[in-house]
Short mmCIF file of C-alpha atoms and ligand atoms in Angstrom, two decimals:
data_model
loop_
_atom_site.label_atom_id
_atom_site.label_comp_id
_atom_site.label_asym_id
_atom_site.label_seq_id
_atom_site.Cartn_x
_atom_site.Cartn_y
_atom_site.Cartn_z
CA UNK A 1182 -50.47 97.68 105.77
CA UNK A 1183 -47.53 96.82 103.91
CA UNK A 1184 -47.67 96.96 100.26
CA UNK A 1185 -47.09 94.17 97.96
CA UNK A 1186 -43.48 94.24 96.27
CA UNK A 1187 -44.45 94.87 92.93
CA UNK A 1188 -41.85 92.81 91.56
CA UNK A 1189 -42.38 89.93 93.57
CA UNK A 1190 -45.50 89.98 92.37
CA UNK A 1191 -44.22 89.74 88.92
CA UNK A 1192 -42.78 86.18 89.13
CA UNK A 1193 -44.77 83.69 87.84
CA UNK A 1194 -45.65 80.36 89.50
CA UNK A 1195 -43.14 77.52 88.67
CA UNK A 1196 -46.09 75.74 87.16
CA UNK A 1197 -43.96 73.22 85.51
CA UNK A 1198 -42.38 70.54 88.11
CA UNK A 1199 -46.01 70.87 89.99
CA UNK A 1200 -47.37 69.97 86.76
CA UNK A 1201 -45.55 67.41 86.14
CA UNK A 1202 -46.03 65.98 89.30
CA UNK A 1203 -49.66 66.63 89.81
CA UNK A 1204 -49.67 64.49 86.25
CA UNK A 1205 -47.94 61.63 87.31
CA UNK A 1206 -50.05 61.53 90.67
CA UNK A 1207 -53.18 61.60 88.65
CA UNK A 1208 -51.93 58.87 86.57
CA UNK A 1209 -51.06 56.91 89.49
CA UNK A 1210 -54.43 57.30 91.35
CA UNK A 1211 -56.26 55.77 88.10
CA UNK A 1212 -53.18 52.97 87.57
CA UNK A 1213 -51.76 51.90 90.92
CA UNK A 1214 -50.58 48.97 89.64
CA UNK A 1215 -47.90 50.34 87.34
CA UNK A 1216 -44.35 51.52 88.18
CA UNK A 1217 -43.14 54.64 87.06
CA UNK A 1218 -39.57 55.75 85.82
CA UNK A 1219 -38.42 58.98 86.38
CA UNK A 1220 -36.03 60.31 83.76
CA UNK A 1221 -37.41 63.88 84.69
CA UNK A 1222 -34.80 64.11 87.35
CA UNK A 1223 -32.48 66.92 87.59
CA UNK A 1224 -30.03 65.50 90.73
CA UNK A 1225 -28.11 62.77 91.76
CA UNK A 1226 -29.89 59.53 92.40
CA UNK A 1227 -26.70 57.98 93.99
CA UNK A 1228 -25.01 58.47 97.71
CA UNK A 1229 -22.48 60.51 98.27
CA UNK A 1230 -18.76 58.82 97.42
CA UNK A 1231 -17.38 57.60 100.74
CA UNK A 1232 -13.86 59.54 100.61
CA UNK A 1233 -16.33 62.92 100.41
CA UNK A 1234 -18.71 62.00 102.82
CA UNK A 1235 -15.44 60.93 105.30
CA UNK A 1236 -14.39 64.81 104.68
CA UNK A 1237 -17.57 66.01 105.74
CA UNK A 1238 -18.18 63.95 108.66
CA UNK A 1239 -14.59 65.02 110.11
CA UNK A 1240 -15.27 68.39 110.10
CA UNK A 1241 -18.45 67.75 111.90
CA UNK A 1242 -15.97 65.97 114.45
CA UNK A 1243 -13.88 68.13 114.74
CA UNK A 1244 -15.90 71.03 115.64
CA UNK A 1245 -17.08 68.98 118.40
CA UNK A 1246 -13.46 69.34 119.88
CA UNK A 1247 -12.04 72.16 121.75
CA UNK A 1248 -9.22 72.36 119.04
CA UNK A 1249 -10.87 72.17 116.23
CA UNK A 1250 -14.24 74.33 116.73
CA UNK A 1251 -14.54 77.09 114.01
CA UNK A 1252 -16.90 79.67 114.14
CA UNK A 1253 -17.70 82.30 111.23
CA UNK A 1254 -14.91 81.80 108.72
CA UNK A 1255 -13.93 84.01 106.16
CA UNK A 1256 -16.56 85.51 103.76
CA UNK A 1257 -14.84 84.49 100.69
CA UNK A 1258 -14.61 80.95 101.76
CA UNK A 1259 -11.21 78.86 103.01
CA UNK A 1260 -8.15 79.58 101.18
CA UNK A 1261 -7.32 76.03 100.67
CA UNK A 1262 -10.34 75.37 98.90
CA UNK A 1263 -10.29 78.52 96.96
CA UNK A 1264 -6.21 77.60 95.93
CA UNK A 1265 -7.95 74.18 95.32
CA UNK A 1266 -10.26 75.16 92.79
CA UNK A 1267 -7.62 77.36 91.24
CA UNK A 1268 -5.85 74.18 90.65
CA UNK A 1269 -7.69 71.44 89.94
CA UNK A 1270 -10.67 73.04 87.96
CA UNK A 1271 -8.89 75.93 86.74
CA UNK A 1272 -5.46 74.97 85.85
CA UNK A 1273 -4.29 78.34 87.73
CA UNK A 1274 -5.92 80.05 84.73
CA UNK A 1275 -7.48 82.37 87.61
CA UNK A 1276 -6.19 83.26 90.69
CA UNK A 1277 -7.53 82.26 94.16
CA UNK A 1278 -7.84 85.65 95.42
CA UNK A 1279 -10.32 85.89 92.36
CA UNK A 1280 -12.51 82.97 93.67
CA UNK A 1281 -15.62 83.32 96.48
CA UNK A 1282 -17.11 80.23 97.98
CA UNK A 1283 -20.45 80.17 97.73
CA UNK A 1284 -23.78 77.99 98.73
CA UNK A 1285 -24.51 77.32 95.41
CA UNK A 1286 -25.13 78.70 91.78
CA UNK A 1287 -28.38 79.82 92.46
CA UNK A 1288 -28.26 81.93 95.58
CA UNK A 1289 -25.52 83.63 93.80
CA UNK A 1290 -27.46 84.42 90.86
CA UNK A 1291 -29.34 86.31 93.40
CA UNK A 1292 -26.39 87.89 94.73
CA UNK A 1293 -25.15 88.88 91.35
CA UNK A 1294 -28.52 90.86 90.77
CA UNK A 1295 -28.35 92.48 93.55
CA UNK A 1296 -24.30 93.71 92.22
CA UNK A 1297 -25.61 94.58 88.76
CA UNK A 1298 -28.73 96.64 89.92
CA UNK A 1299 -32.01 97.16 88.40
CA UNK A 1300 -30.94 98.99 85.42
CA UNK A 1301 -29.12 96.75 83.28
CA UNK A 1302 -30.80 95.18 80.56
CA UNK A 1303 -30.00 91.31 80.31
CA UNK A 1304 -30.17 88.73 77.72
CA UNK A 1305 -30.80 84.73 78.16
CA UNK A 1306 -30.60 82.04 76.06
CA UNK A 1307 -34.04 81.41 74.33
CA UNK A 1308 -33.67 77.80 76.16
CA UNK A 1309 -32.38 78.36 79.87
CA UNK A 1310 -32.20 77.48 83.31
CA UNK A 1311 -35.41 79.81 84.31
CA UNK A 1312 -33.53 81.16 87.22
CA UNK A 1313 -31.51 83.79 85.19
CA UNK A 1314 -35.03 85.94 84.63
CA UNK A 1315 -36.50 84.90 87.82
CA UNK A 1316 -33.61 86.33 89.87
CA UNK A 1317 -33.55 89.84 87.51
CA UNK A 1318 -37.24 90.00 88.05
CA UNK A 1319 -37.26 90.02 91.61
CA UNK A 1320 -34.73 92.58 91.96
CA UNK A 1321 -37.02 95.16 89.15
CA UNK A 1322 -35.02 94.28 86.05
CA UNK A 1323 -38.15 93.32 83.98
CA UNK A 1324 -41.15 95.33 82.17
CA UNK A 1325 -44.26 94.21 82.41
CA UNK A 1326 -45.16 89.77 81.60
CA UNK A 1327 -46.47 90.33 77.98
CA UNK A 1328 -49.43 87.32 77.89
CA UNK A 1329 -48.83 87.57 74.09
CA UNK A 1330 -44.92 86.60 73.60
CA UNK A 1331 -45.04 84.79 76.99
CA UNK A 1332 -42.01 87.27 77.93
CA UNK A 1333 -40.91 90.15 80.21
CA UNK A 1334 -40.72 93.33 78.77
CA UNK A 1335 -37.26 94.36 79.27
CA UNK A 1336 -35.27 91.40 78.77
CA UNK A 1337 -33.80 90.15 75.58
CA UNK A 1338 -34.37 86.36 74.51
CA UNK A 1339 -31.50 85.43 72.20
CA UNK A 1340 -32.61 82.85 69.52
CA UNK A 1341 -30.59 80.46 67.76
CA UNK A 1342 -29.65 80.80 64.19
CA UNK A 1343 -29.98 78.01 61.49
CA UNK A 1344 -27.05 76.40 61.69
CA UNK A 1345 -26.95 76.39 65.60
CA UNK A 1346 -30.55 76.17 66.53
CA UNK A 1347 -29.96 76.51 70.35
CA UNK A 1348 -26.95 78.70 70.35
CA UNK A 1349 -27.40 82.44 70.18
CA UNK A 1350 -27.39 84.47 67.43
CA UNK A 1351 -25.00 87.55 67.98
CA UNK A 1352 -25.61 89.62 64.74
CA UNK A 1353 -29.26 89.77 65.86
CA UNK A 1354 -28.95 91.33 69.43
CA UNK A 1355 -29.97 94.95 70.77
CA UNK A 1356 -27.92 96.63 73.27
CA UNK A 1357 -27.93 94.84 76.32
CA UNK A 1358 -25.52 95.16 79.24
CA UNK A 1359 -25.26 91.08 80.67
CA UNK A 1360 -25.61 87.95 79.00
CA UNK A 1361 -26.40 84.82 80.74
CA UNK A 1362 -25.07 81.38 78.77
CA UNK A 1363 -25.15 78.03 80.34
CA UNK A 1364 -22.80 75.31 78.67
CA UNK A 1365 -23.42 72.58 79.07
CA UNK A 1366 -27.22 73.74 78.59
CA UNK A 1367 -30.27 72.81 80.95
CA UNK A 1368 -32.22 71.77 79.35
CA UNK A 1369 -30.94 71.05 75.81
CA UNK A 1370 -27.89 69.22 76.78
CA UNK A 1371 -25.74 71.06 74.50
CA UNK A 1372 -22.15 71.95 75.32
CA UNK A 1373 -20.63 75.32 73.18
CA UNK A 1374 -17.68 74.70 71.09
CA UNK A 1375 -14.56 76.84 71.62
CA UNK A 1376 -15.26 78.65 68.22
CA UNK A 1377 -19.02 79.73 69.92
CA UNK A 1378 -17.18 80.68 72.76
CA UNK A 1379 -14.74 82.70 71.11
CA UNK A 1380 -17.82 84.29 69.19
CA UNK A 1381 -18.97 85.41 72.49
CA UNK A 1382 -16.35 86.51 74.06
CA UNK A 1383 -15.77 88.96 71.03
CA UNK A 1384 -18.88 89.76 71.06
CA UNK A 1385 -18.60 91.04 74.74
CA UNK A 1386 -15.38 92.62 74.10
CA UNK A 1387 -17.11 94.31 71.06
CA UNK A 1388 -20.02 95.35 72.85
CA UNK A 1389 -19.03 96.14 76.12
CA UNK A 1390 -21.21 93.20 77.74
CA UNK A 1391 -20.44 91.41 80.93
CA UNK A 1392 -21.24 87.34 80.21
CA UNK A 1393 -22.50 85.68 83.27
CA UNK A 1394 -21.11 82.23 82.53
CA UNK A 1395 -23.13 79.42 84.22
CA UNK A 1396 -20.69 76.10 84.39
CA UNK A 1397 -23.10 74.05 86.45
CA UNK A 1398 -22.35 70.73 84.29
CA UNK A 1399 -18.79 71.32 83.30
CA UNK A 1400 -17.52 67.76 85.11
CA UNK A 1401 -19.67 65.92 82.31
CA UNK A 1402 -17.26 67.91 79.44
CA UNK A 1403 -15.28 64.71 78.23
CA UNK A 1404 -13.19 66.32 75.28
CA UNK A 1405 -10.52 68.22 76.05
CA UNK A 1406 -11.80 70.49 72.81
CA UNK A 1407 -14.81 71.39 74.40
CA UNK A 1408 -14.02 74.47 77.13
CA UNK A 1409 -14.94 73.23 80.53
CA UNK A 1410 -14.44 77.03 81.77
CA UNK A 1411 -15.32 80.36 79.89
CA UNK A 1412 -11.78 81.42 80.72
CA UNK A 1413 -10.24 78.96 78.37
CA UNK A 1414 -10.72 81.66 75.92
CA UNK A 1415 -8.37 84.35 75.48
CA UNK A 1416 -9.77 87.62 76.24
CA UNK A 1417 -12.96 85.95 78.64
CA UNK A 1418 -10.98 87.50 82.01
CA UNK A 1419 -12.04 91.03 81.09
CA UNK A 1420 -15.55 90.22 80.27
CA UNK A 1421 -16.73 87.21 82.28
CA UNK A 1422 -17.92 86.17 85.86
CA UNK A 1423 -18.18 82.15 86.18
CA UNK A 1424 -20.42 80.47 88.36
CA UNK A 1425 -19.46 76.81 89.42
CA UNK A 1426 -21.22 74.69 91.55
CA UNK A 1427 -20.70 71.15 93.41
CA UNK A 1428 -24.21 70.30 93.15
CA UNK A 1429 -23.63 68.08 89.76
CA UNK A 1430 -20.11 67.25 90.03
CA UNK A 1431 -20.19 65.58 93.20
CA UNK A 1432 -24.00 65.69 94.17
CA UNK A 1433 -23.46 68.55 96.66
CA UNK A 1434 -27.65 69.26 95.95
CA UNK A 1435 -28.28 69.25 99.49
CA UNK A 1436 -25.34 69.70 101.04
CA UNK A 1437 -24.68 73.13 99.25
CA UNK A 1438 -21.37 74.53 97.89
CA UNK A 1439 -20.29 76.18 94.80
CA UNK A 1440 -18.02 79.61 93.87
CA UNK A 1441 -18.03 82.41 91.79
CA UNK A 1442 -14.91 84.16 89.49
CA UNK A 1443 -14.88 87.67 89.19
CA UNK A 1444 -11.78 88.44 87.71
CA UNK A 1445 -9.40 91.42 88.82
CA UNK A 1446 -9.29 92.58 85.13
CA UNK A 1447 -12.87 92.81 84.93
CA UNK A 1448 -14.14 96.32 85.64
CA UNK A 1449 -17.03 98.96 85.11
CA UNK A 1450 -16.80 101.85 82.53
CA UNK A 1451 -15.57 103.93 84.78
CA UNK A 1452 -12.37 101.46 85.17
CA UNK A 1453 -13.55 100.26 88.95
CA UNK A 1454 -12.73 96.80 89.47
CA UNK A 1455 -16.34 94.52 89.84
CA UNK A 1456 -14.21 92.66 92.01
CA UNK A 1457 -14.12 95.05 95.04
CA UNK A 1458 -18.34 95.61 94.65
CA UNK A 1459 -18.67 91.93 94.43
CA UNK A 1460 -16.84 91.50 97.93
CA UNK A 1461 -18.53 93.88 99.33
CA UNK A 1462 -22.01 92.89 98.37
CA UNK A 1463 -21.07 89.40 98.97
CA UNK A 1464 -20.03 90.26 102.83
CA UNK A 1465 -23.38 91.87 103.09
CA UNK A 1466 -25.77 89.60 101.76
CA UNK A 1467 -23.86 86.05 102.47
CA UNK A 1468 -21.98 85.23 106.07
CA UNK A 1469 -19.82 82.58 104.28
CA UNK A 1470 -20.49 78.87 102.90
CA UNK A 1471 -20.88 76.10 106.05
CA UNK A 1472 -17.23 74.82 107.22
CA UNK A 1473 -18.84 71.43 106.99
CA UNK A 1474 -19.56 71.61 103.43
CA UNK A 1475 -16.32 73.08 102.36
CA UNK A 1476 -14.17 70.27 103.79
CA UNK A 1477 -16.31 68.51 101.83
CA UNK A 1478 -15.69 70.52 98.91
CA UNK A 1479 -11.91 69.95 99.37
CA UNK A 1480 -12.47 66.03 99.91
CA UNK A 1481 -14.35 66.21 96.42
CA UNK A 1482 -11.30 67.83 94.89
CA UNK A 1483 -8.62 65.64 96.18
CA UNK A 1484 -7.40 62.41 93.93
CA UNK A 1485 -9.60 59.96 95.24
CA UNK A 1486 -12.59 62.35 95.43
CA UNK A 1487 -11.96 63.02 91.83
CA UNK A 1488 -11.85 59.88 90.59
CA UNK A 1489 -15.41 58.78 92.86
CA UNK A 1490 -17.38 61.48 91.19
CA UNK A 1491 -16.05 60.98 87.81
CA UNK A 1492 -17.59 57.33 88.42
CA UNK A 1493 -20.66 58.71 89.17
CA UNK A 1494 -21.18 61.23 86.36
CA UNK A 1495 -19.32 58.75 84.11
CA UNK A 1496 -22.89 56.73 84.99
CA UNK A 1497 -25.38 59.20 84.17
CA UNK A 1498 -23.47 60.17 81.08
CA UNK A 1499 -23.50 56.57 79.52
CA UNK A 1500 -27.63 56.33 80.46
CA UNK A 1501 -27.73 59.31 78.58
CA UNK A 1502 -26.15 58.38 75.78
CA UNK A 1503 -28.06 55.10 75.79
CA UNK A 1504 -31.48 57.20 75.66
CA UNK A 1505 -30.10 59.43 73.00
CA UNK A 1506 -29.02 56.29 71.16
CA UNK A 1507 -32.12 54.66 71.55
CA UNK A 1508 -34.58 57.94 71.23
CA UNK A 1509 -32.49 58.51 67.41
CA UNK A 1510 -33.19 55.12 66.45
CA UNK A 1511 -36.55 55.18 66.76
CA UNK A 1512 -36.73 58.33 64.63
CA UNK A 1513 -36.60 61.32 66.85
CA UNK A 1514 -33.87 64.17 66.63
CA UNK A 1515 -31.97 64.32 69.94
CA UNK A 1516 -29.37 67.31 71.01
CA UNK A 1517 -27.31 67.02 74.17
CA UNK A 1518 -26.84 63.99 75.88
CA UNK A 1519 -23.05 63.59 75.37
CA UNK A 1520 -21.46 65.99 77.55
CA UNK A 1521 -24.40 66.54 79.45
CA UNK A 1522 -27.00 64.18 81.64
CA UNK A 1523 -29.86 65.42 79.46
CA UNK A 1524 -31.09 64.68 76.11
CA UNK A 1525 -33.73 67.47 74.29
CA UNK A 1526 -35.71 65.25 71.78
CA UNK A 1527 -38.17 66.72 69.27
CA UNK A 1528 -41.37 64.96 69.10
CA UNK A 1529 -42.91 66.54 65.77
CA UNK A 1530 -46.59 67.46 65.35
CA UNK A 1531 -47.44 67.32 69.13
CA UNK A 1532 -47.11 70.06 71.84
CA UNK A 1533 -44.61 68.90 74.66
CA UNK A 1534 -47.48 68.44 76.76
CA UNK A 1535 -49.14 65.97 74.57
CA UNK A 1536 -45.76 64.27 73.93
CA UNK A 1537 -45.32 64.17 77.96
CA UNK A 1538 -48.59 62.54 78.34
CA UNK A 1539 -48.36 60.05 75.58
CA UNK A 1540 -44.86 58.76 77.02
CA UNK A 1541 -46.53 58.89 80.40
CA UNK A 1542 -49.22 56.74 79.80
CA UNK A 1543 -48.08 54.39 77.08
CA UNK A 1544 -44.17 54.07 78.22
CA UNK A 1545 -44.51 54.74 81.70
CA UNK A 1546 -41.94 57.50 82.07
CA UNK A 1547 -41.84 60.87 83.41
CA UNK A 1548 -40.02 62.95 81.59
CA UNK A 1549 -40.24 67.27 81.28
CA UNK A 1550 -41.92 68.96 79.15
CA UNK A 1551 -39.63 71.78 76.77
CA UNK A 1552 -42.22 74.19 76.83
CA UNK A 1553 -41.49 74.77 80.59
CA UNK A 1554 -37.84 76.59 79.27
CA UNK A 1555 -39.36 78.91 76.52
CA UNK A 1556 -41.37 78.82 73.92
CA UNK A 1557 -39.16 77.18 71.77
CA UNK A 1558 -39.22 74.14 73.69
CA UNK A 1559 -42.71 73.38 72.07
CA UNK A 1560 -42.65 70.11 71.01
CA UNK A 1561 -39.57 68.90 73.00
CA UNK A 1562 -39.15 66.85 76.10
CA UNK A 1563 -36.03 66.47 78.16
CA UNK A 1564 -35.06 62.96 79.10
CA UNK A 1565 -32.66 62.84 82.01
CA UNK A 1566 -29.58 60.48 82.55
CA UNK A 1567 -29.91 61.12 86.72
CA UNK A 1568 -31.06 57.44 87.03
CA UNK A 1569 -30.03 53.82 87.74
CA UNK A 1570 -28.85 52.20 84.74
CA UNK A 1571 -31.58 49.15 85.38
CA UNK A 1572 -34.03 52.18 84.90
CA UNK A 1573 -32.84 53.26 82.18
CA UNK A 1574 -32.57 50.04 80.27
CA UNK A 1575 -36.16 49.21 81.18
CA UNK A 1576 -37.32 52.81 79.96
CA UNK A 1577 -35.71 52.31 76.56
CA UNK A 1578 -37.44 49.01 76.48
CA UNK A 1579 -40.88 50.80 77.40
CA UNK A 1580 -40.22 53.31 74.91
CA UNK A 1581 -38.98 50.94 72.19
CA UNK A 1582 -42.22 49.30 72.40
CA UNK A 1583 -44.05 52.13 72.46
CA UNK A 1584 -42.55 54.29 69.77
CA UNK A 1585 -41.45 51.33 67.08
N1 PLP B 1992 -27.51 76.32 87.24
C1 PLP B 1992 -28.48 75.13 86.16
C2 PLP B 1992 -27.94 75.51 84.68
C3 PLP B 1992 -29.03 74.04 86.37
O1 PLP B 1992 -29.83 73.44 86.01
C4 PLP B 1992 -29.37 74.65 88.31
C5 PLP B 1992 -29.52 72.96 88.70
O2 PLP B 1992 -30.42 72.62 87.98
C6 PLP B 1992 -28.04 75.42 88.91
C7 PLP B 1992 -27.55 75.99 88.28
C8 PLP B 1992 -28.33 75.17 90.35
O3 PLP B 1992 -27.35 74.97 91.45
P1 PLP B 1992 -26.76 75.02 92.75
O4 PLP B 1992 -27.71 73.85 93.07
O5 PLP B 1992 -25.86 75.16 92.95
O6 PLP B 1992 -27.85 76.18 93.39
#
């Protein structure tokens, strides 16, 4: 029989969301009369905008006609969509030829790991989306898991400083090859400032490190002073890859559509452009994004689609803001929730699972315990604004009855 792949065997079970679900079910089994409010959601809860659905269905209809049928498309994606992304989302800071259309950020992370290989040393923010580490572990980039530190041996976890507890302190980073950074961040909800990203790019240029910049939540940034893309920082085109997605911009978590940007000026140490290897890897591992999803992407990037998606994301931001204001007024230190639908809330003196159970049992709200995102998430809960405003209002009433 085939031997088990030792790298896959190293993956830790994704216990976080399963445990949350189990505790929720156990609570409901004991209290069937209670209606829980779910503020743990990391996904749209509202339907797609009408103009976007029309774009998707027009393409599906076209495919049923002799003149409109299309089979395999270009692996890098529809040219019109790549031009629209370069225009609408990057104001031409990157060229359409530097953009590859994908089926979302998560699958692109896996393909990127194949591109960069198992011999690179990677660094992640101390609190971050777990997929950066998981995809690295799968291809064998880590040493064994250390039970004491709850860490993988060769992966560097960048801690924050006293001034910015959740942004990496680059003065303290050993030799690395690749940095994964997400802004606005999941789980903390914090958007990095221009100064912080300038510091990141300077560090990467100085230390010859590649940045993989996850911009999944960039469409929630409302302040023009806060960069939506790493390419707003001078010099980033020589050191950064950016991953983008329609998931949280337009509710495409099920439709599946995203993109990557690998600038032509980004090179290996021997001067070879990384973009040509990326095209090679891409075309061998991926047969192109669905043409229906790409038609939907074009509809999202039309002026009507942008307006309708903005209304939806505005609602989630408003919910997050109300939660942040309410929790702060109840004496809890809160982060994020301004340019991101997540509010990262401190519950001093208890573990994040204790805080989770307290809020579940007494305020009837489901949250996500911070410890699931890394050891410095202990004592924190992630509250999400992805819900109906009426449910968020009810949640705030429940919280204030319990916490004040
Ligand atoms: N990046 C971050 C930071 C996320 O939080 C998520 C999903 O929650 C993703 C990427 C996944 O994006 P996609 O749906 O495009 O695969």
